[in-house]
Every structure is written in C-alpha cells, then in structure tokens.
Short mmCIF file of N, CA, C and O in Angstrom, two decimals:
data_model
loop_
_atom_site.label_atom_id
_atom_site.label_comp_id
_atom_site.label_asym_id
_atom_site.label_seq_id
_atom_site.Cartn_x
_atom_site.Cartn_y
_atom_site.Cartn_z
N MET A 1 0.85 -1.16 0.00
CA MET A 1 0.00 0.00 0.00
C MET A 1 0.91 1.24 0.00
O MET A 1 1.87 1.31 0.76
N THR A 2 0.61 2.20 -0.85
CA THR A 2 1.38 3.43 -0.92
C THR A 2 0.71 4.49 -0.05
O THR A 2 -0.48 4.74 -0.18
N TYR A 3 1.48 5.08 0.82
CA TYR A 3 0.97 6.12 1.72
C TYR A 3 0.93 7.46 1.00
O TYR A 3 1.74 7.73 0.12
N HIS A 4 0.00 8.31 1.40
CA HIS A 4 -0.11 9.66 0.86
C HIS A 4 0.94 10.53 1.56
O HIS A 4 1.07 10.49 2.78
N LEU A 5 1.67 11.31 0.79
CA LEU A 5 2.73 12.17 1.34
C LEU A 5 2.19 13.57 1.61
O LEU A 5 1.55 14.17 0.75
N ILE A 6 2.46 14.07 2.80
CA ILE A 6 2.10 15.44 3.17
C ILE A 6 3.40 16.21 3.44
O ILE A 6 4.20 15.80 4.28
N VAL A 7 3.59 17.29 2.70
CA VAL A 7 4.75 18.17 2.90
C VAL A 7 4.20 19.55 3.23
O VAL A 7 3.57 20.18 2.38
N PRO A 8 4.41 20.04 4.46
CA PRO A 8 3.92 21.36 4.83
C PRO A 8 4.49 22.45 3.91
O PRO A 8 5.61 22.31 3.40
N PRO A 9 3.72 23.52 3.69
CA PRO A 9 4.15 24.58 2.76
C PRO A 9 5.51 25.18 3.07
O PRO A 9 6.29 25.46 2.16
N ASP A 10 5.83 25.37 4.35
CA ASP A 10 7.13 25.97 4.69
C ASP A 10 8.28 25.05 4.29
O ASP A 10 9.31 25.50 3.78
N LEU A 11 8.11 23.74 4.49
CA LEU A 11 9.15 22.80 4.07
C LEU A 11 9.21 22.70 2.56
O LEU A 11 10.29 22.59 1.98
N ARG A 12 8.07 22.77 1.90
CA ARG A 12 8.04 22.71 0.44
C ARG A 12 8.84 23.88 -0.16
O ARG A 12 9.63 23.70 -1.08
N ARG A 13 8.65 25.08 0.40
CA ARG A 13 9.41 26.25 -0.08
C ARG A 13 10.90 26.06 0.15
O ARG A 13 11.72 26.36 -0.71
N ASP A 14 11.26 25.53 1.31
CA ASP A 14 12.66 25.31 1.62
C ASP A 14 13.28 24.27 0.69
O ASP A 14 14.40 24.43 0.23
N ILE A 15 12.55 23.21 0.41
CA ILE A 15 13.05 22.16 -0.48
C ILE A 15 13.32 22.73 -1.86
O ILE A 15 14.33 22.42 -2.49
N MET A 16 12.44 23.58 -2.35
CA MET A 16 12.60 24.13 -3.70
C MET A 16 13.82 25.07 -3.80
O MET A 16 14.28 25.35 -4.90
N ARG A 17 14.34 25.52 -2.67
CA ARG A 17 15.55 26.36 -2.66
C ARG A 17 16.83 25.54 -2.63
O ARG A 17 17.92 26.09 -2.75
N GLN A 18 16.71 24.24 -2.44
CA GLN A 18 17.88 23.37 -2.34
C GLN A 18 18.43 23.05 -3.73
O GLN A 18 17.71 23.13 -4.73
N PRO A 19 19.70 22.65 -3.80
CA PRO A 19 20.26 22.21 -5.09
C PRO A 19 19.47 21.02 -5.64
O PRO A 19 18.88 20.24 -4.88
N LEU A 20 19.47 20.87 -6.95
CA LEU A 20 18.68 19.81 -7.58
C LEU A 20 19.07 18.42 -7.09
O LEU A 20 18.20 17.56 -6.93
N ASP A 21 20.35 18.19 -6.84
CA ASP A 21 20.77 16.87 -6.34
C ASP A 21 20.15 16.57 -4.98
O ASP A 21 19.72 15.44 -4.71
N THR A 22 20.08 17.57 -4.12
CA THR A 22 19.47 17.40 -2.80
C THR A 22 17.97 17.14 -2.95
O THR A 22 17.42 16.25 -2.29
N GLN A 23 17.31 17.89 -3.82
CA GLN A 23 15.88 17.68 -4.06
C GLN A 23 15.63 16.27 -4.56
O GLN A 23 14.73 15.57 -4.08
N ARG A 24 16.42 15.83 -5.52
CA ARG A 24 16.26 14.49 -6.11
C ARG A 24 16.44 13.41 -5.04
O ARG A 24 15.64 12.48 -4.95
N THR A 25 17.48 13.55 -4.22
CA THR A 25 17.73 12.57 -3.16
C THR A 25 16.58 12.53 -2.17
O THR A 25 16.13 11.45 -1.76
N LEU A 26 16.08 13.71 -1.78
CA LEU A 26 14.96 13.77 -0.84
C LEU A 26 13.72 13.11 -1.44
O LEU A 26 13.04 12.33 -0.78
N PHE A 27 13.41 13.41 -2.69
CA PHE A 27 12.21 12.84 -3.30
C PHE A 27 12.34 11.32 -3.46
O PHE A 27 11.36 10.60 -3.29
N GLN A 28 13.54 10.82 -3.75
CA GLN A 28 13.75 9.38 -3.83
C GLN A 28 13.55 8.73 -2.47
O GLN A 28 12.93 7.66 -2.36
N LEU A 29 14.07 9.37 -1.43
CA LEU A 29 13.88 8.86 -0.07
C LEU A 29 12.41 8.86 0.31
O LEU A 29 11.89 7.87 0.82
N LEU A 30 11.71 9.96 0.03
CA LEU A 30 10.30 10.05 0.39
C LEU A 30 9.47 9.03 -0.38
O LEU A 30 8.51 8.47 0.16
N GLN A 31 9.82 8.76 -1.63
CA GLN A 31 9.10 7.74 -2.39
C GLN A 31 9.31 6.36 -1.76
O GLN A 31 8.36 5.59 -1.64
N ALA A 32 10.52 6.07 -1.34
CA ALA A 32 10.78 4.78 -0.67
C ALA A 32 9.98 4.68 0.62
O ALA A 32 9.44 3.62 0.95
N ILE A 33 9.89 5.79 1.36
CA ILE A 33 9.13 5.80 2.61
C ILE A 33 7.64 5.62 2.32
O ILE A 33 6.94 4.91 3.03
N ARG A 34 7.13 6.26 1.28
CA ARG A 34 5.72 6.10 0.90
C ARG A 34 5.40 4.65 0.55
O ARG A 34 4.34 4.15 0.89
N ASP A 35 6.32 4.00 -0.13
CA ASP A 35 6.08 2.62 -0.57
C ASP A 35 6.09 1.63 0.58
O ASP A 35 5.28 0.69 0.60
N ASN A 36 7.00 1.81 1.53
CA ASN A 36 7.10 0.90 2.67
C ASN A 36 7.72 1.64 3.85
O ASN A 36 8.93 1.57 4.06
N PRO A 37 6.90 2.38 4.60
CA PRO A 37 7.43 3.26 5.64
C PRO A 37 8.31 2.58 6.69
O PRO A 37 9.34 3.12 7.08
N ASP A 38 7.94 1.40 7.11
CA ASP A 38 8.71 0.76 8.18
C ASP A 38 10.02 0.17 7.68
O ASP A 38 11.00 0.11 8.42
N ALA A 39 10.07 -0.25 6.43
CA ALA A 39 11.30 -0.81 5.88
C ALA A 39 12.30 0.28 5.53
O ALA A 39 13.51 0.06 5.59
N ALA A 40 11.81 1.47 5.17
CA ALA A 40 12.69 2.56 4.72
C ALA A 40 13.11 3.50 5.84
O ALA A 40 13.84 4.45 5.60
N THR A 41 12.67 3.22 7.06
CA THR A 41 12.96 4.12 8.18
C THR A 41 13.35 3.32 9.42
O THR A 41 13.19 2.11 9.47
N VAL A 42 13.82 4.06 10.42
CA VAL A 42 14.11 3.49 11.74
C VAL A 42 13.39 4.36 12.77
O VAL A 42 13.08 5.53 12.50
N PRO A 43 13.13 3.83 13.95
CA PRO A 43 12.42 4.62 14.96
C PRO A 43 13.17 5.90 15.33
O PRO A 43 14.39 5.92 15.42
N TYR A 44 12.42 6.95 15.53
CA TYR A 44 12.93 8.22 16.04
C TYR A 44 12.51 8.26 17.49
O TYR A 44 11.38 8.59 17.81
N GLY A 45 13.38 7.83 18.35
CA GLY A 45 13.00 7.60 19.74
C GLY A 45 12.54 6.16 19.86
O GLY A 45 13.14 5.25 19.29
N GLU A 46 11.43 5.94 20.55
CA GLU A 46 10.94 4.59 20.76
C GLU A 46 9.54 4.46 20.20
O GLU A 46 8.66 5.25 20.51
N ASP A 47 9.33 3.46 19.32
CA ASP A 47 7.99 3.18 18.80
C ASP A 47 7.13 2.61 19.92
O ASP A 47 7.59 1.79 20.71
N VAL A 48 5.88 3.03 19.97
CA VAL A 48 4.93 2.46 20.91
C VAL A 48 4.35 1.20 20.25
O VAL A 48 3.85 1.27 19.13
N PRO A 49 4.45 0.06 20.92
CA PRO A 49 3.95 -1.18 20.30
C PRO A 49 2.49 -1.05 19.87
O PRO A 49 1.66 -0.50 20.59
N ASP A 50 2.20 -1.53 18.67
CA ASP A 50 0.84 -1.56 18.11
C ASP A 50 0.22 -0.18 17.92
O ASP A 50 -0.99 -0.07 17.77
N SER A 51 1.01 0.87 17.94
CA SER A 51 0.48 2.21 17.72
C SER A 51 0.37 2.48 16.22
O SER A 51 1.29 2.18 15.46
N PRO A 52 -0.74 3.06 15.78
CA PRO A 52 -0.89 3.37 14.36
C PRO A 52 -0.14 4.63 13.95
O PRO A 52 -0.01 4.92 12.77
N VAL A 53 0.37 5.39 14.92
CA VAL A 53 1.09 6.63 14.62
C VAL A 53 2.48 6.53 15.22
O VAL A 53 2.64 6.18 16.39
N ARG A 54 3.49 6.83 14.39
CA ARG A 54 4.86 6.75 14.89
C ARG A 54 5.76 7.73 14.17
O ARG A 54 5.55 8.04 13.01
N MET A 55 6.76 8.21 14.88
CA MET A 55 7.76 9.13 14.34
C MET A 55 8.99 8.31 13.98
O MET A 55 9.46 7.51 14.78
N ARG A 56 9.49 8.52 12.74
CA ARG A 56 10.63 7.72 12.29
C ARG A 56 11.57 8.57 11.45
O ARG A 56 11.20 9.66 11.01
N THR A 57 12.78 8.06 11.25
CA THR A 57 13.75 8.76 10.40
C THR A 57 14.18 7.84 9.27
O THR A 57 14.24 6.63 9.42
N GLY A 58 14.47 8.48 8.14
CA GLY A 58 15.00 7.77 6.99
C GLY A 58 16.21 8.52 6.47
O GLY A 58 16.28 9.74 6.61
N ALA A 59 17.14 7.81 5.89
CA ALA A 59 18.35 8.45 5.39
C ALA A 59 18.69 7.91 4.01
O ALA A 59 18.43 6.75 3.69
N ARG A 60 19.27 8.78 3.21
CA ARG A 60 19.77 8.40 1.88
C ARG A 60 20.88 9.37 1.53
O ARG A 60 20.68 10.58 1.58
N GLY A 61 22.03 8.82 1.17
CA GLY A 61 23.16 9.69 0.83
C GLY A 61 23.51 10.61 1.99
O GLY A 61 23.68 10.16 3.12
N ASN A 62 23.55 11.91 1.71
CA ASN A 62 23.90 12.89 2.74
C ASN A 62 22.67 13.54 3.36
O ASN A 62 22.75 14.63 3.91
N LEU A 63 21.52 12.88 3.28
CA LEU A 63 20.27 13.49 3.70
C LEU A 63 19.55 12.61 4.73
O LEU A 63 19.60 11.38 4.65
N ILE A 64 18.90 13.26 5.68
CA ILE A 64 18.08 12.56 6.66
C ILE A 64 16.73 13.26 6.72
O ILE A 64 16.65 14.49 6.62
N ALA A 65 15.67 12.48 6.85
CA ALA A 65 14.31 13.03 6.94
C ALA A 65 13.61 12.44 8.15
O ALA A 65 13.77 11.26 8.46
N ILE A 66 12.85 13.28 8.83
CA ILE A 66 12.03 12.84 9.96
C ILE A 66 10.59 12.88 9.48
O ILE A 66 10.13 13.88 8.93
N VAL A 67 9.89 11.77 9.65
CA VAL A 67 8.52 11.67 9.18
C VAL A 67 7.60 11.16 10.28
O VAL A 67 8.03 10.46 11.20
N LEU A 68 6.33 11.54 10.17
CA LEU A 68 5.28 11.03 11.04
C LEU A 68 4.42 10.11 10.19
O LEU A 68 3.86 10.55 9.17
N ILE A 69 4.31 8.86 10.59
CA ILE A 69 3.55 7.87 9.84
C ILE A 69 2.24 7.60 10.58
O ILE A 69 2.24 7.36 11.78
N ASN A 70 1.14 7.65 9.85
CA ASN A 70 -0.17 7.40 10.44
C ASN A 70 -0.86 6.31 9.64
O ASN A 70 -1.22 6.51 8.48
N ASP A 71 -1.04 5.15 10.24
CA ASP A 71 -1.67 4.02 9.56
C ASP A 71 -3.18 4.19 9.41
O ASP A 71 -3.77 3.59 8.52
N HIS A 72 -3.81 4.99 10.26
CA HIS A 72 -5.26 5.20 10.16
C HIS A 72 -5.60 6.04 8.93
O HIS A 72 -6.55 5.73 8.22
N THR A 73 -4.83 7.09 8.70
CA THR A 73 -5.11 7.97 7.55
C THR A 73 -4.27 7.60 6.34
O THR A 73 -4.42 8.21 5.28
N ILE A 74 -3.39 6.64 6.51
CA ILE A 74 -2.46 6.18 5.46
C ILE A 74 -1.67 7.37 4.90
O ILE A 74 -1.63 7.62 3.71
N THR A 75 -1.06 8.11 5.82
CA THR A 75 -0.26 9.27 5.43
C THR A 75 1.13 9.22 6.03
O THR A 75 1.36 8.62 7.07
N VAL A 76 2.05 9.87 5.32
CA VAL A 76 3.40 10.12 5.80
C VAL A 76 3.59 11.63 5.73
O VAL A 76 3.45 12.22 4.66
N THR A 77 3.85 12.25 6.86
CA THR A 77 4.05 13.69 6.91
C THR A 77 5.52 13.98 7.13
O THR A 77 6.12 13.49 8.11
N LEU A 78 6.10 14.78 6.25
CA LEU A 78 7.49 15.21 6.43
C LEU A 78 7.52 16.24 7.54
O LEU A 78 6.86 17.28 7.47
N VAL A 79 8.25 15.95 8.60
CA VAL A 79 8.34 16.84 9.76
C VAL A 79 9.55 17.77 9.60
O VAL A 79 9.46 18.96 9.86
N ASP A 80 10.67 17.23 9.15
CA ASP A 80 11.88 18.02 8.94
C ASP A 80 12.87 17.18 8.14
O ASP A 80 12.70 15.97 8.00
N TYR A 81 13.88 17.85 7.62
CA TYR A 81 14.94 17.15 6.90
C TYR A 81 16.21 17.95 7.05
O TYR A 81 16.19 19.15 7.39
N ALA A 82 17.33 17.31 6.80
CA ALA A 82 18.62 17.98 6.85
C ALA A 82 19.54 17.35 5.82
O ALA A 82 19.53 16.13 5.63
N ALA A 83 20.32 18.19 5.17
CA ALA A 83 21.31 17.72 4.20
C ALA A 83 22.69 18.21 4.63
O ALA A 83 22.82 19.36 5.07
N ALA A 84 23.67 17.34 4.53
CA ALA A 84 25.03 17.73 4.93
C ALA A 84 25.73 18.41 3.79
O ALA A 84 25.44 18.28 2.66
#
C-alpha cells in the first residue's frame, strides 16, 4: 500500500531552494518511505507497540528526513529534513 505524502508549505518552499541533487535525493527517499514506511525508516525515539502513529527517520546519501507515519489515515508527513 502506498501512503499519501504530506509536505507542509514551509518545508516545500525550503526544499525548492535546495540544489537539484538534494531535491532528487529527498524525493527518492520520500518515495521509498511512501512505498514501505517501516522498511525505509528506523524509529525516532521509541515506537509504541501496536500504535498506528509513529515518528521515524530515513536516510539516503547525505540526507536525513524525519517523518510522522499514520496508519489510520495512510499518510506520511514530512516533519523536517537535513542535508550535509
């Protein structure tokens, strides 16, 4: 099941200011997270067992993204990201 991606407007504006390589890497990472959130990420803190909502991090290349995954709404929300 593919999750719906939510990117808040402030992060969307920031992403569009990044170099194209950074944008491409972020979008590839987010697509992997949308396709299989738990396989493409690791817990950010401690996952609550059997919770439908969890905060996780994913990394690709020089980039890390923090996402909120919600199994009830089938969404992945980008919370923040950083590129080295």
